[in-house]
mmCIF file of C-alpha atoms and ligand atoms in Angstrom:
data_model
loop_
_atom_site.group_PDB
_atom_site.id
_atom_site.type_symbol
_atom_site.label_atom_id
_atom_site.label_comp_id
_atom_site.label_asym_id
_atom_site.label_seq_id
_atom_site.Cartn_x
_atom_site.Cartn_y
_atom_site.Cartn_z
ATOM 1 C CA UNK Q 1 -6.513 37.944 -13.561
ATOM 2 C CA UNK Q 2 -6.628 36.148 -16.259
ATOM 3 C CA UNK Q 3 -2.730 34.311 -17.668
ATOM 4 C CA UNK Q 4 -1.210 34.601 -14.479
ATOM 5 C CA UNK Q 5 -1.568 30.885 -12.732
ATOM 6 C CA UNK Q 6 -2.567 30.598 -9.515
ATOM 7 C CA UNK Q 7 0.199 29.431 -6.464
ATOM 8 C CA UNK Q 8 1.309 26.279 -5.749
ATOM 9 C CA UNK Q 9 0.516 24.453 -2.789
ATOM 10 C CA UNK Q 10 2.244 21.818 -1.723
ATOM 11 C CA UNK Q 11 0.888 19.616 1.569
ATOM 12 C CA UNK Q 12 4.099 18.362 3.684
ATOM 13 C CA UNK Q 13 2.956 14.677 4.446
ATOM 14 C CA UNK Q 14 5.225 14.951 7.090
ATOM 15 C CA UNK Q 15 1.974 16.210 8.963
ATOM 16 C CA UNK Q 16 0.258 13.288 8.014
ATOM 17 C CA UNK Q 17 -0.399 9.863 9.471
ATOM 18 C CA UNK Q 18 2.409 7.596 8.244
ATOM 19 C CA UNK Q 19 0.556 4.428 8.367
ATOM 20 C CA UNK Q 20 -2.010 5.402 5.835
ATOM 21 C CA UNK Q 21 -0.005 7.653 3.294
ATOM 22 C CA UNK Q 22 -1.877 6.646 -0.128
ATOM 23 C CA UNK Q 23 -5.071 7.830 1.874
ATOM 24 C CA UNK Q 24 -3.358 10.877 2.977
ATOM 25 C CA UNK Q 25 -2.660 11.527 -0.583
ATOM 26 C CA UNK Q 26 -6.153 10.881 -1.673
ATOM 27 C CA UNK Q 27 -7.125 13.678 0.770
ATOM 28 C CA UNK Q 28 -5.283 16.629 -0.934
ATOM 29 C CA UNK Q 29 -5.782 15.249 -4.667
ATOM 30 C CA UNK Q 30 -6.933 19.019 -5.425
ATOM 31 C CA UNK Q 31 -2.933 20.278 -4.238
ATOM 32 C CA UNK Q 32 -0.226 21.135 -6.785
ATOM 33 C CA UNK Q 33 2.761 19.230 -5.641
ATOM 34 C CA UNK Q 34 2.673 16.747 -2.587
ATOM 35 C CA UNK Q 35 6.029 17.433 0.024
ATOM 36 C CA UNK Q 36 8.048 14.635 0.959
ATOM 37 C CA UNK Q 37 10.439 14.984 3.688
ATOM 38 C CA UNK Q 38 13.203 12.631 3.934
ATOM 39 C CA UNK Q 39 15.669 13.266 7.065
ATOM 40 C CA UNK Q 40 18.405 11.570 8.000
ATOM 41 C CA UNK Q 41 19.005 11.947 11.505
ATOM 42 C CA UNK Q 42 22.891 13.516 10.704
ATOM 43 C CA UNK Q 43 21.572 16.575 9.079
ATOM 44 C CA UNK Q 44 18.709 17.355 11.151
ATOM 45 C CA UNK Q 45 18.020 15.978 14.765
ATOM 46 C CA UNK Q 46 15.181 13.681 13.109
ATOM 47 C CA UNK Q 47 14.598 10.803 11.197
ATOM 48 C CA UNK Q 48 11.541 10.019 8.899
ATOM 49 C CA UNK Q 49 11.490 8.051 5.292
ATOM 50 C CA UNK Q 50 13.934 7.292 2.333
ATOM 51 C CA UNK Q 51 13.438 5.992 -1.245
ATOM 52 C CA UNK Q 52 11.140 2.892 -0.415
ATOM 53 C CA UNK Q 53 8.368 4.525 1.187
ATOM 54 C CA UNK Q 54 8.579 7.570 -1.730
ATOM 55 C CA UNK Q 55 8.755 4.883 -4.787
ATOM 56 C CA UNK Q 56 5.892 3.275 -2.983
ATOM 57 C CA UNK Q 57 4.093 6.661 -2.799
ATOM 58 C CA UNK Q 58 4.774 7.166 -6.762
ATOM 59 C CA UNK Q 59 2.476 4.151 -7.132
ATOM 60 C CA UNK Q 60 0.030 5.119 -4.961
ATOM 61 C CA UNK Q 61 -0.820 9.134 -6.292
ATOM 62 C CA UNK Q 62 -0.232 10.759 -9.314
ATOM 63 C CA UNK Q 63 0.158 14.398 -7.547
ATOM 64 C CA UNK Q 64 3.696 15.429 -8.443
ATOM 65 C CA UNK Q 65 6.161 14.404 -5.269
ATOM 66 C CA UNK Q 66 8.297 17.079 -4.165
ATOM 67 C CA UNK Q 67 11.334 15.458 -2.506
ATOM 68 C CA UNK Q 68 12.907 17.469 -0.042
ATOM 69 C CA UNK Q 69 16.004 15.930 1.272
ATOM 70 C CA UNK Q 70 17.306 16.862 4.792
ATOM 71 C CA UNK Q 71 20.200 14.886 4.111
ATOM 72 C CA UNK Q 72 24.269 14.551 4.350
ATOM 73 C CA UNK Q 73 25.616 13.793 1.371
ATOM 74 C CA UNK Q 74 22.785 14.683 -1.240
ATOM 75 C CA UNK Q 75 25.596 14.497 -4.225
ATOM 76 C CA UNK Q 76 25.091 10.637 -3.600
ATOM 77 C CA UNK Q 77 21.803 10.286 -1.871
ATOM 78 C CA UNK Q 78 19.642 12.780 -4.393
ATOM 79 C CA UNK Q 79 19.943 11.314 -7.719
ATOM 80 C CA UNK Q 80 17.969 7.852 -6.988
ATOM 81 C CA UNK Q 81 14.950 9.980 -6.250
ATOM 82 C CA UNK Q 82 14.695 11.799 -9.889
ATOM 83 C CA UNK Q 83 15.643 8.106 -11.249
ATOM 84 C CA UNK Q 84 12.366 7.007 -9.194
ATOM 85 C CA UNK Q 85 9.850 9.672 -10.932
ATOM 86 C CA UNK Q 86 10.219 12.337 -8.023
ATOM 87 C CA UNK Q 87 8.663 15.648 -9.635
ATOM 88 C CA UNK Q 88 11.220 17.713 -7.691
ATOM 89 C CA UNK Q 89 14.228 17.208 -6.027
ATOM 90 C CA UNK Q 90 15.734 19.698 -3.463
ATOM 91 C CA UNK Q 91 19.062 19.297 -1.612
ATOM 92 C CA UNK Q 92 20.336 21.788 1.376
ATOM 93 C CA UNK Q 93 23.000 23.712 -0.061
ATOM 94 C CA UNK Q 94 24.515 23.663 3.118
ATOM 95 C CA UNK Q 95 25.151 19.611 2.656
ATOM 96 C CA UNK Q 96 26.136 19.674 -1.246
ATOM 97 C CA UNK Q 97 29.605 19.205 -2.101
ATOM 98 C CA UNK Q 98 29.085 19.826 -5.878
ATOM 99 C CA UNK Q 99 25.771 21.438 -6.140
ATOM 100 C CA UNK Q 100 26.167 22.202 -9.708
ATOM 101 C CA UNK Q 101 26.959 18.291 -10.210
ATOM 102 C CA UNK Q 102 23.714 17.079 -8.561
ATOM 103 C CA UNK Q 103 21.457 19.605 -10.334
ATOM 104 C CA UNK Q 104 22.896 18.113 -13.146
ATOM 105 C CA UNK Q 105 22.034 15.126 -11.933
ATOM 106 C CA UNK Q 106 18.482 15.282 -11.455
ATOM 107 C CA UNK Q 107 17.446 17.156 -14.624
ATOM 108 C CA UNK Q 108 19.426 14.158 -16.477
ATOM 109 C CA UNK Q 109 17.229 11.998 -14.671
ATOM 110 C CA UNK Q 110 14.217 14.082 -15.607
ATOM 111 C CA UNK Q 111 13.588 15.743 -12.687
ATOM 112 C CA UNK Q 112 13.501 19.267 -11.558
ATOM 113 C CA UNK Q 113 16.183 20.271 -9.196
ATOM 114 C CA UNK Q 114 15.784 22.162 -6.270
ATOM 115 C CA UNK Q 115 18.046 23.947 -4.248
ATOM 116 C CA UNK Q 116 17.674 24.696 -0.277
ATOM 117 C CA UNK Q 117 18.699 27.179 2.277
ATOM 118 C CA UNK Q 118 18.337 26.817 6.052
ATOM 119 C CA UNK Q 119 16.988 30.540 7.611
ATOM 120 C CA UNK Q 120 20.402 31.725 8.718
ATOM 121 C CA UNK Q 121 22.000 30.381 4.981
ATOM 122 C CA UNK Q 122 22.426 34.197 3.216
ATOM 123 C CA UNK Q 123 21.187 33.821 -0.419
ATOM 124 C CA UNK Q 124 24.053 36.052 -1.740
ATOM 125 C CA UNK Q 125 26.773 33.074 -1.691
ATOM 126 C CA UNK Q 126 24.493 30.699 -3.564
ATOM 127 C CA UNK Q 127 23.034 33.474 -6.385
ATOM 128 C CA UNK Q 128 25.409 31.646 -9.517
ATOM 129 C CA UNK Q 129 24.763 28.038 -8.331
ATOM 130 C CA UNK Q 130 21.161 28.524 -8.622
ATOM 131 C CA UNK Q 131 21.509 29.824 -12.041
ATOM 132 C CA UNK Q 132 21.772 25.866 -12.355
ATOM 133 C CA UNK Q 133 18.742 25.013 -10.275
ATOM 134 C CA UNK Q 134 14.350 25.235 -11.242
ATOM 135 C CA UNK Q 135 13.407 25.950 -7.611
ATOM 136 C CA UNK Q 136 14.438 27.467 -4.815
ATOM 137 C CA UNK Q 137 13.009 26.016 -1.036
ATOM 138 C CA UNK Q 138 12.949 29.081 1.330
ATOM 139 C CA UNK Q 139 13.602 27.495 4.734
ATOM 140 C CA UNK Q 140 10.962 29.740 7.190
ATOM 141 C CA UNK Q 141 11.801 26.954 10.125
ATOM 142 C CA UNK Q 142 14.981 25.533 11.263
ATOM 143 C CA UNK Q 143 14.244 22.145 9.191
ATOM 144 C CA UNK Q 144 13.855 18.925 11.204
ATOM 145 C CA UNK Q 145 9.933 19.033 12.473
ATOM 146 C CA UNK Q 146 6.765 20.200 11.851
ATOM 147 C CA UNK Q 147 4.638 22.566 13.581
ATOM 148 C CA UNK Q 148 7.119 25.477 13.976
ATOM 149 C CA UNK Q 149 7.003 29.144 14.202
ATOM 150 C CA UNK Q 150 7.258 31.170 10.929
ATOM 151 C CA UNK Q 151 10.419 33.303 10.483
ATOM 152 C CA UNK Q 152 9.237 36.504 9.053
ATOM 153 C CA UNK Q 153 13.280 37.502 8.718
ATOM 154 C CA UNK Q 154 13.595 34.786 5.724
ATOM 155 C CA UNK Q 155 11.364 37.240 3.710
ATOM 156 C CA UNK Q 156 14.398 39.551 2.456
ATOM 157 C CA UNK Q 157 15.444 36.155 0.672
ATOM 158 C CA UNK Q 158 12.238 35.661 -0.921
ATOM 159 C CA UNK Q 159 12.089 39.311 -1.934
ATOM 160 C CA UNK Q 160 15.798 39.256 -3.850
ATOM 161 C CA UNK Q 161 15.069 35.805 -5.161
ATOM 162 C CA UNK Q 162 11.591 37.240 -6.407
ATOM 163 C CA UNK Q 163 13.262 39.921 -8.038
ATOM 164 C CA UNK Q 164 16.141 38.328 -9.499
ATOM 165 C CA UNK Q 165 13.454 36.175 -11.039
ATOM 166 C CA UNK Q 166 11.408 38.895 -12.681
ATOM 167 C CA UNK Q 167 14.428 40.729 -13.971
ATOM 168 C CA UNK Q 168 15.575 37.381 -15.438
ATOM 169 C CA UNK Q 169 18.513 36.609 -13.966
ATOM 170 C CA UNK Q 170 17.296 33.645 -12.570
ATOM 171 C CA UNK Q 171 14.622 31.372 -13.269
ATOM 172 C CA UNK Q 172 13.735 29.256 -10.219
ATOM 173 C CA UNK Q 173 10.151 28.669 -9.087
ATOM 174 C CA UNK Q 174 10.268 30.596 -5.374
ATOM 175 C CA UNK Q 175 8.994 28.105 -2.669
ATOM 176 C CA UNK Q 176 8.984 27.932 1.302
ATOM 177 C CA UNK Q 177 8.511 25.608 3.525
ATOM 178 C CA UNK Q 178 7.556 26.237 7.907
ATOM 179 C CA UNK Q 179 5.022 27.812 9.605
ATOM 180 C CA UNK Q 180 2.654 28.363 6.092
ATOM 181 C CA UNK Q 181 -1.014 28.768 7.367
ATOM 182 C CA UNK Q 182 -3.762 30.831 7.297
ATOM 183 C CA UNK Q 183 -1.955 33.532 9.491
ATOM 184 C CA UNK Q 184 1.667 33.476 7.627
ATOM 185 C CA UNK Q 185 0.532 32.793 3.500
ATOM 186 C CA UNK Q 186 -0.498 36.074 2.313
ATOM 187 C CA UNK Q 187 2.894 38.525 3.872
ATOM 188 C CA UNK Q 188 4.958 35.139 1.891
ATOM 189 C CA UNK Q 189 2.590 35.961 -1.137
ATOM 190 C CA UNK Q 190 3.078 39.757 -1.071
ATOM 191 C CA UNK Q 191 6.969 38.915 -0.684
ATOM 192 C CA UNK Q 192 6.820 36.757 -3.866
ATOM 193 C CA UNK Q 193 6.511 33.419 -2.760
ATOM 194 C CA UNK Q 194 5.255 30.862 -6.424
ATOM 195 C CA UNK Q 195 5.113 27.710 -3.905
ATOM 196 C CA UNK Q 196 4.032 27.405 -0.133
ATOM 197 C CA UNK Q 197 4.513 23.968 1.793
ATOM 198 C CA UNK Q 198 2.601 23.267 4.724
ATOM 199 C CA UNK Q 199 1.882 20.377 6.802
ATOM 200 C CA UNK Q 200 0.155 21.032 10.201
ATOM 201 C CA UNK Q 201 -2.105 23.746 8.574
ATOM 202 C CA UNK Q 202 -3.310 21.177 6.171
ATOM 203 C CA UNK Q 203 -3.041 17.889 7.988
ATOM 204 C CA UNK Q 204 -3.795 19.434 11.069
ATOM 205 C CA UNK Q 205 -7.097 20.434 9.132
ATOM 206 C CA UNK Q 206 -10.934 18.822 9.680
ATOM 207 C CA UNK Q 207 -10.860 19.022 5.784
ATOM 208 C CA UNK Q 208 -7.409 19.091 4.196
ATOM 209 C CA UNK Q 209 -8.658 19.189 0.845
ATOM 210 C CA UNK Q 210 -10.551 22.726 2.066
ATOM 211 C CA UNK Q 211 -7.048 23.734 3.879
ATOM 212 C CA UNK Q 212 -5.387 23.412 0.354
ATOM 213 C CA UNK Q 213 -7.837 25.175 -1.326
ATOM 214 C CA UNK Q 214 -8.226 28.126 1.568
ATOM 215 C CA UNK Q 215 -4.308 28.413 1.074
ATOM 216 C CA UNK Q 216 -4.534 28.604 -2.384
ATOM 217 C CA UNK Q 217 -7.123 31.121 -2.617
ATOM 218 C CA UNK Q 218 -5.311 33.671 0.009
ATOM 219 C CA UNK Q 219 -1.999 33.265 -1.632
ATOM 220 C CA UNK Q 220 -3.439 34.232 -5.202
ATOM 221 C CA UNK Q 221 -5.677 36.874 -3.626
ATOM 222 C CA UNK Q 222 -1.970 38.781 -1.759
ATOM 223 C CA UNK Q 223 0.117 37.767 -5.465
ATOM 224 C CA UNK Q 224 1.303 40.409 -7.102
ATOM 225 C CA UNK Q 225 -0.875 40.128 -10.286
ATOM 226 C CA UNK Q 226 1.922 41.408 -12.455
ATOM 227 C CA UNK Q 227 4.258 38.568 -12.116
ATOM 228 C CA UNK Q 228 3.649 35.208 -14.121
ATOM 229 C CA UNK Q 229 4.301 31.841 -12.439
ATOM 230 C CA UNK Q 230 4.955 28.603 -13.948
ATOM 231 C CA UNK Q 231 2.662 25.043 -13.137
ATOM 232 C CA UNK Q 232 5.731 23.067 -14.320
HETATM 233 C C1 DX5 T 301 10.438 20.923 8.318
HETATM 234 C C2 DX5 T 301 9.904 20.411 7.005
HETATM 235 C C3 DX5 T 301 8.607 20.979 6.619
HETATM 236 C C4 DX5 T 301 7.463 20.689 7.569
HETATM 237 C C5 DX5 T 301 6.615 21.912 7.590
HETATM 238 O O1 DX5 T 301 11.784 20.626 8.406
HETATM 239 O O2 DX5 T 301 10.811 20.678 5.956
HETATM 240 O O3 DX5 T 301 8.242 20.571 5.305
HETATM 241 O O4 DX5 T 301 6.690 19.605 7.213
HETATM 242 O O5 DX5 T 301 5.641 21.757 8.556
HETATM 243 P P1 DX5 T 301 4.719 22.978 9.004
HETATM 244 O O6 DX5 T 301 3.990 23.435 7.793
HETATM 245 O O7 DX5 T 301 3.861 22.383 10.044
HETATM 246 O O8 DX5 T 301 5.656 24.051 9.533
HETATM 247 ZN ZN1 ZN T 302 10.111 20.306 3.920
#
């Protein structure tokens, strides 16, 4: 339908080979945002890559990095990442000690911020914060690896966050991130989902840049047409 944009789709290069990241870009040059997972090994049981490897990935693609930081102490840690020319920033709500400070933060530093909630993380006790925040990250996995199971049960969060949106009461971009594929995109889609990570449906791919666009067209195809989404 014409005016209404179609999803976002954002490949988790956490699914991808490490050693060969600017090539791993290359291969989903078609995708909307490109998801960076940085983990710290506190809080998540994993550890992966920090500000060098993303400001060397900023030189080496110009698909918007999404930065999503599994991290203690995001009020410090967050902030260098907009500085760098991250897209989008996301912190865990769960690890922010002034969320309102950091989102702040990154729009000061020109970035959008993002705002986080593990699966069992109600959206209720978060609703005024993210009055402060552009996007919203959906956990759909316990965060900390790739390759999970989707949680179907995260959907009521999508759902109120969806409708808070369209009533305008809040205006974040609606995103999730674990266990997006061919099987899972379209109920997130129906539920309201703007922006779908995924990493081993895409890297996991013969073709990622085919995986991105196969996700893209089943998302837009199980959209509610009446809504109106944002590329920003
Ligand atoms: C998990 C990460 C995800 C991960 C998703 O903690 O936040 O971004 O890469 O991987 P898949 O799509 O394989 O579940
Ligand atoms: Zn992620």
């Amino acid at each position: 339908m014409a005016g209404v944009p179609a999803p976002l789709i954002a490949p988790s290069i956490l699914s991808a080979d490490f050693s060969r990241l600017a090539d791993e870009a290359a291969a989903v040059e078609g995708s909307d945002w490109l998801h960076v997972d940085v983990m710290d090994a506190h809080f998540v049981p994993n550890l992966t890559i920090g500000l060098p490897v993303v400001e060397s990935l900023l030189q080496a693609t110009d698909i918007p990095l999404d930065c999503h930081l599994m991290i203690e102490d995001p009020d410090r840690w967050a902030p260098p990442y907009a500085e760098a020319g991250a897209h989008n920033v996301t912190v865990h709500a769960e690890a922010a000690r002034d969320p309102r400070r950091i989102a702040k933060d990154l729009r000061a530093a020109g970035a959008r911020a993002g705002l986080s909630v593990k699966p069992n993380t109600p959206l209720e006790d978060w609703l005024e914060v993210l009055r402060d925040y552009d996007t919203l990250l959906v956990m759909s996995v316990e965060p900390g690896f790739g390759g999970q199971s989707f949680m179907p049960e995260v959907l009521d969060k999508v759902r109120t966050a969806r409708r808070l949106v369209d009533t305008g009461h809040l205006t974040v971009l609606v995103e999730i991130d674990g266990g997006i594929g061919t099987d899972t995109v379209e109920q997130a889609a129906e539920a309201g989902v703007d922006c779908f990570v995924a990493g081993s449906a895409v890297y996991g791919a013969e073709d990622p840049g085919r995986a991105v666009e196969a996700l893209r067209g089943q998302a837009a195809h199980a959209s509610p047409h009446r809504r109106e989404t944002t590329r920003e």
